Structures are given as C-alpha cells and as structure tokens.
PDB file of C-alpha atoms in Angstrom:
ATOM      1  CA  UNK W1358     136.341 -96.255 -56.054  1.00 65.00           C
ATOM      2  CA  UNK W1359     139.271 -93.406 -56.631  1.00 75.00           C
ATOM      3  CA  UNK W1360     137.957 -90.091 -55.408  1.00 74.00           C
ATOM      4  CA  UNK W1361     136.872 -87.477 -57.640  1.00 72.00           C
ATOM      5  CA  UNK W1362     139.871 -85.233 -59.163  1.00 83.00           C
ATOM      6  CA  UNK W1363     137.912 -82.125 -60.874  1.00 81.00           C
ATOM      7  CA  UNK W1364     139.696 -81.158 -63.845  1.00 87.00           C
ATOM      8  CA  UNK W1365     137.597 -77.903 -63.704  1.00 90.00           C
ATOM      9  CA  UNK W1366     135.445 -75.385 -61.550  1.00 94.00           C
ATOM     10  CA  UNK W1367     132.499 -73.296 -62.735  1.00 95.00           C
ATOM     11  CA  UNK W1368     130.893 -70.799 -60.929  1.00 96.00           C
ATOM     12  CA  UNK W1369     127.124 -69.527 -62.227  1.00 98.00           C
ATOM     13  CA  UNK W1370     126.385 -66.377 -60.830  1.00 98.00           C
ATOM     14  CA  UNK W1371     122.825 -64.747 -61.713  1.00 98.00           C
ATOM     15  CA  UNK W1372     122.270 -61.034 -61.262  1.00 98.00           C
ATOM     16  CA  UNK W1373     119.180 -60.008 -61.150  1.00 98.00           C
ATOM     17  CA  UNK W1374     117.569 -56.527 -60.804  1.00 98.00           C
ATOM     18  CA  UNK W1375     120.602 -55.125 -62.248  1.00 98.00           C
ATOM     19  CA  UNK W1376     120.603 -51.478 -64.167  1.00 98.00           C
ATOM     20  CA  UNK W1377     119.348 -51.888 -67.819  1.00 98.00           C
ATOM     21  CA  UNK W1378     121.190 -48.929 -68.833  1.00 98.00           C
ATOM     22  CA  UNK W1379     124.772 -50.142 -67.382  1.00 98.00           C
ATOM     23  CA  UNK W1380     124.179 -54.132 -68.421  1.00 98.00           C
ATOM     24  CA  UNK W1381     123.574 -52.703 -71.610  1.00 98.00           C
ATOM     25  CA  UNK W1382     127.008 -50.925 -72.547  1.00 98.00           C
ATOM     26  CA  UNK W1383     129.646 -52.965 -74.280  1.00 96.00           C
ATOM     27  CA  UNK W1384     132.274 -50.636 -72.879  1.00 97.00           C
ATOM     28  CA  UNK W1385     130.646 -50.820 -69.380  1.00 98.00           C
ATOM     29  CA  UNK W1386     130.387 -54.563 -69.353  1.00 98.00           C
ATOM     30  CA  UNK W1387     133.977 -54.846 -70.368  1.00 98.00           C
ATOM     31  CA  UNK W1388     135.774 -52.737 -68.106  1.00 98.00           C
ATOM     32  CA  UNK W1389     134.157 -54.211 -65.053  1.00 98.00           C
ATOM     33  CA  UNK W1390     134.551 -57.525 -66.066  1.00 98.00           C
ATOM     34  CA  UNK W1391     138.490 -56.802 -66.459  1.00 98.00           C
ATOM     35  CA  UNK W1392     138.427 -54.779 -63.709  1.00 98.00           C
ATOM     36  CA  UNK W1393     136.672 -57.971 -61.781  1.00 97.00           C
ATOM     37  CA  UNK W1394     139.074 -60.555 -63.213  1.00 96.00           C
ATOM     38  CA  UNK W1395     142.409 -58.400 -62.058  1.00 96.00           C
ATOM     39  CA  UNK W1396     140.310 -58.404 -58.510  1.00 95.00           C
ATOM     40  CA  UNK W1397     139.787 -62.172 -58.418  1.00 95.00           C
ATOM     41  CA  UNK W1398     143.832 -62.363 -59.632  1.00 94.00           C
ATOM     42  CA  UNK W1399     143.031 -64.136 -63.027  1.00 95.00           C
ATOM     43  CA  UNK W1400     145.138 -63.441 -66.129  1.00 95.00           C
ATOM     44  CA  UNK W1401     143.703 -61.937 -69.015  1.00 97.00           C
ATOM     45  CA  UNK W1402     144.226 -62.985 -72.024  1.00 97.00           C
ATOM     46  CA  UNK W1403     141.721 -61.882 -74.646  1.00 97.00           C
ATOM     47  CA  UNK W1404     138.216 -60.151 -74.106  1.00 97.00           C
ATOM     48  CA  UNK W1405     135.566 -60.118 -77.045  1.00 97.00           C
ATOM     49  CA  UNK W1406     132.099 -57.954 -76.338  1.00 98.00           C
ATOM     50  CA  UNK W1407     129.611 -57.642 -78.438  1.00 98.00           C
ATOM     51  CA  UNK W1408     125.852 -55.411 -78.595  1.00 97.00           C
ATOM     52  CA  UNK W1409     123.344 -57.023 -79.763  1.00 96.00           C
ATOM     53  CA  UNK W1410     121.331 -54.727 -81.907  1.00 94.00           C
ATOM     54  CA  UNK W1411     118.426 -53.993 -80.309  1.00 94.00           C
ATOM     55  CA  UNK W1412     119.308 -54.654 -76.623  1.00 97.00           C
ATOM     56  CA  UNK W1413     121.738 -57.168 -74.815  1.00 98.00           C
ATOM     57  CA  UNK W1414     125.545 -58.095 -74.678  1.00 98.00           C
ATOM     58  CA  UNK W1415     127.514 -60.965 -74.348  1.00 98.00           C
ATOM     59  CA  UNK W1416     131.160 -61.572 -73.844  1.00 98.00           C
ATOM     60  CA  UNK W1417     133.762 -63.639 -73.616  1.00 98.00           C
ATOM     61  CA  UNK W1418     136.935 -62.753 -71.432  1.00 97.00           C
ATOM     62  CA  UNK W1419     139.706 -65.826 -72.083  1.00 97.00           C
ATOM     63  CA  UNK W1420     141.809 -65.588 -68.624  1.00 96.00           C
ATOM     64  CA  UNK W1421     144.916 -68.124 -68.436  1.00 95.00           C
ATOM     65  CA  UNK W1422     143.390 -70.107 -65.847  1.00 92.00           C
ATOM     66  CA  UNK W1423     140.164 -70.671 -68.262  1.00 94.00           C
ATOM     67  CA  UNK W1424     137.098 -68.167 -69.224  1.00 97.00           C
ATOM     68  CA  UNK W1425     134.514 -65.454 -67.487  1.00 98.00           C
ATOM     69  CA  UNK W1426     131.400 -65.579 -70.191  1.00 98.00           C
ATOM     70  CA  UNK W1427     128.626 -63.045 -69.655  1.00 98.00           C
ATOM     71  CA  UNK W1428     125.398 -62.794 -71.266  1.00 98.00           C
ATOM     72  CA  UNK W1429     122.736 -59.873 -70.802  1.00 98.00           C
ATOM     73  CA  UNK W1430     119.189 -59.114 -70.668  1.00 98.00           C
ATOM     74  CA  UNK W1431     118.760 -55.417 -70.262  1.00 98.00           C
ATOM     75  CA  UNK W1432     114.992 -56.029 -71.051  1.00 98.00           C
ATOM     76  CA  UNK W1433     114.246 -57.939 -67.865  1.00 98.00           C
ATOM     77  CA  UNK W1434     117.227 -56.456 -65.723  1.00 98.00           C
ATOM     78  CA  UNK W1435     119.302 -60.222 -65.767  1.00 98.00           C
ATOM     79  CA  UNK W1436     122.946 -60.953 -66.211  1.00 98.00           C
ATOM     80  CA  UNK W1437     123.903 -64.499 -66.760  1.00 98.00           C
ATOM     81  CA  UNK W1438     127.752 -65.079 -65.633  1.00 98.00           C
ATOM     82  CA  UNK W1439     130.028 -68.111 -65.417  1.00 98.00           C
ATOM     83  CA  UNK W1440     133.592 -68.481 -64.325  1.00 97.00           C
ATOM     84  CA  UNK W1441     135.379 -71.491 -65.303  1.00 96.00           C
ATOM     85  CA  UNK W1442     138.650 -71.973 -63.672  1.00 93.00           C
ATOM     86  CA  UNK W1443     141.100 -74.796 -63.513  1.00 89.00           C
ATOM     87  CA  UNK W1444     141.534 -74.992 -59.800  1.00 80.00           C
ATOM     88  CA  UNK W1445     139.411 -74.157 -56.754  1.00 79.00           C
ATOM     89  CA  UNK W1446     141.677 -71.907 -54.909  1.00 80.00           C
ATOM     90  CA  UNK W1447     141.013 -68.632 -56.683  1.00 85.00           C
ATOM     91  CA  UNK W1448     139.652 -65.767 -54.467  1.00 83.00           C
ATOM     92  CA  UNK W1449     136.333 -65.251 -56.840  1.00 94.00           C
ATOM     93  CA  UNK W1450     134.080 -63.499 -53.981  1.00 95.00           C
ATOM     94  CA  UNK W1451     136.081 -60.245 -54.321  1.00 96.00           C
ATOM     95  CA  UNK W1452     135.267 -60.153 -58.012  1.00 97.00           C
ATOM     96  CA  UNK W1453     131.215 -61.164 -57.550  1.00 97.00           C
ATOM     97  CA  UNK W1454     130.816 -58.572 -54.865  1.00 98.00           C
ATOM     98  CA  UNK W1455     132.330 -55.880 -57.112  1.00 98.00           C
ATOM     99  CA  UNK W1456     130.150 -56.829 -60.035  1.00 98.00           C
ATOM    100  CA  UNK W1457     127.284 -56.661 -58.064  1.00 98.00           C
ATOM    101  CA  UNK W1458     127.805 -53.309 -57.177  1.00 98.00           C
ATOM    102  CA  UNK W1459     128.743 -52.525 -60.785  1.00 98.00           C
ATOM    103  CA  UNK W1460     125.666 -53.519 -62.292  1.00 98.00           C
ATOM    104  CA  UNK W1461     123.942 -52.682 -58.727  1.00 98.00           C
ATOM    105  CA  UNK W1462     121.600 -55.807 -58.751  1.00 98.00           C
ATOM    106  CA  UNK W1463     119.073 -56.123 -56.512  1.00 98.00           C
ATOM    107  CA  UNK W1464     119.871 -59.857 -55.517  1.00 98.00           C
ATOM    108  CA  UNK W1465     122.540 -62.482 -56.938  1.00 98.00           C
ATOM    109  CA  UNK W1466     122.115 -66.337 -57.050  1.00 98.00           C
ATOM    110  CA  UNK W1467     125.302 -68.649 -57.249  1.00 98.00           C
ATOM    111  CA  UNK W1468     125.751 -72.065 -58.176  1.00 97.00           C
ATOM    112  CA  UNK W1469     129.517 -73.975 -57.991  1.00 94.00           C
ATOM    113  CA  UNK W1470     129.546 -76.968 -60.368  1.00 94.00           C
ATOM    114  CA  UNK W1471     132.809 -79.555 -60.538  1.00 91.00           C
ATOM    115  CA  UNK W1472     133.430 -80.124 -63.904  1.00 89.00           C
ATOM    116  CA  UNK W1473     135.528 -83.584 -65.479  1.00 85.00           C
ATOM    117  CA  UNK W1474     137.076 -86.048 -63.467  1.00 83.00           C
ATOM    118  CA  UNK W1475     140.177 -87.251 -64.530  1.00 83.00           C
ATOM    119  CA  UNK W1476     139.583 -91.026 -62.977  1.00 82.00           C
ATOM    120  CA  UNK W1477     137.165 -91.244 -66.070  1.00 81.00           C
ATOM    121  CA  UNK W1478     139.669 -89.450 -68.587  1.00 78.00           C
ATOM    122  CA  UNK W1479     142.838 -91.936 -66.963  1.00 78.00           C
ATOM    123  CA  UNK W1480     140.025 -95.002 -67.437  1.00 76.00           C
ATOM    124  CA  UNK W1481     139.344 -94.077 -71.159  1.00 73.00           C
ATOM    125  CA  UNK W1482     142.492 -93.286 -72.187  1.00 66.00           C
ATOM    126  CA  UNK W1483     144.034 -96.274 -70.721  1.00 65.00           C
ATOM    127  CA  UNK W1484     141.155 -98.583 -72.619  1.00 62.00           C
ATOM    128  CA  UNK W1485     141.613 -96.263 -75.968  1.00 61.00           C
ATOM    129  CA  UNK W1486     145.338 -97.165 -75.969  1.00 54.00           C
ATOM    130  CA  UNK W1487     145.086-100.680 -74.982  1.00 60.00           C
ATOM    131  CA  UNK W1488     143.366-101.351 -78.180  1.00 53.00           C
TER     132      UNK W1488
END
C-alpha cells in the first residue's frame, strides 16, 4: 500500500473564553484575521464578514494557498476557526498565538486533520478513464 499523499491540511482551532464585545465586531474580526494571515505568510485574496443581526459573525478569508473560515458566538464567548492550506509547511503558530491574544481567550483547543489523498484520486481517475 502507497503511502498517504495529503492533498490538503486543516487546522481547527477553538477559542474559548474569548471577549464578546471584540468576537462580535465585523471590523474587529477582519482586521485580525488579515493581520493573522500576513503573520502566518498566506496570501490574501478575498475576505467576506458578515454580522449576524442579533449577535455573531462569520467570515470567510480566501488566501492563495486555500481558506481561514471563522464563525462566532459572542453569546457563550466561542470562536470556531479553521485553516485549510495546501501544504504542511506554513508557519500557522505565529498567527494562532496572535489571535488568541486578539480575542484574549481564556484557553484554545487545536485539532490538525489531513485532508484527500491523492493515491485514491490517481486510483479513481485511472478506473474513470479506463472505461
């Protein structure tokens, strides 16, 4: 059996504990998330924010290597964040220590997930074009 070849890495970071007041500003969210993503050397390409009306935000920032997607919940002082990139060897502690601090959480949780394989994509294909 071929070893695994990730075609992606995700990174789930939970905040908890974090400032309702600050996790709850569209502005706020988005400039440290850019600020984060320069920090962690990832290329914006797009960012779309939005407030939920009557508490919460959730975001999307498109980076060239992949996405940063945030979710909010000012009401029990949680932020939900993932960072998808396409490769492993992007320095993403610098960027999840400053956004800790940002929306000073009390404690953070992370998770690292490997995401595709492309064994199984090079298997399928090869049977999808064979017939």
């Amino acid at each position: 059996m071929k070893p695994l070849q990730p075609l992606g890495y995700q990174k789930t970071i939970d905040f908890y504990g974090c400032s309702t007041e600050k996790i709850n500003s569209c502005n706020y969210v988005e400039t440290k998330l850019l600020e984060a993503a320069r920090l962690m050397q990832l290329t914006v390409v797009n960012a779309t924010i939005h407030k939920f009306s009557p508490i919460g935000v959730s975001g999307v920032i498109v980076i060239k290597e992949s996405h940063i997607a945030i979710h909010t919940w000012p009401e029990h002082h949680y932020v939900a964040l993932d960072i998808f990139t396409c490769n492993s060897s992007y320095e993403l502690e610098k960027g999840i220590v400053f956004l800790t601090q940002a929306f000073e959480a009390q404690k953070i949780e992370e998770k690292d997930i490997v995401r595709g394989d492309l064994n199984q994509v090079k298997n399928l294909n090869s049977s999808i074009y064979e017939n």
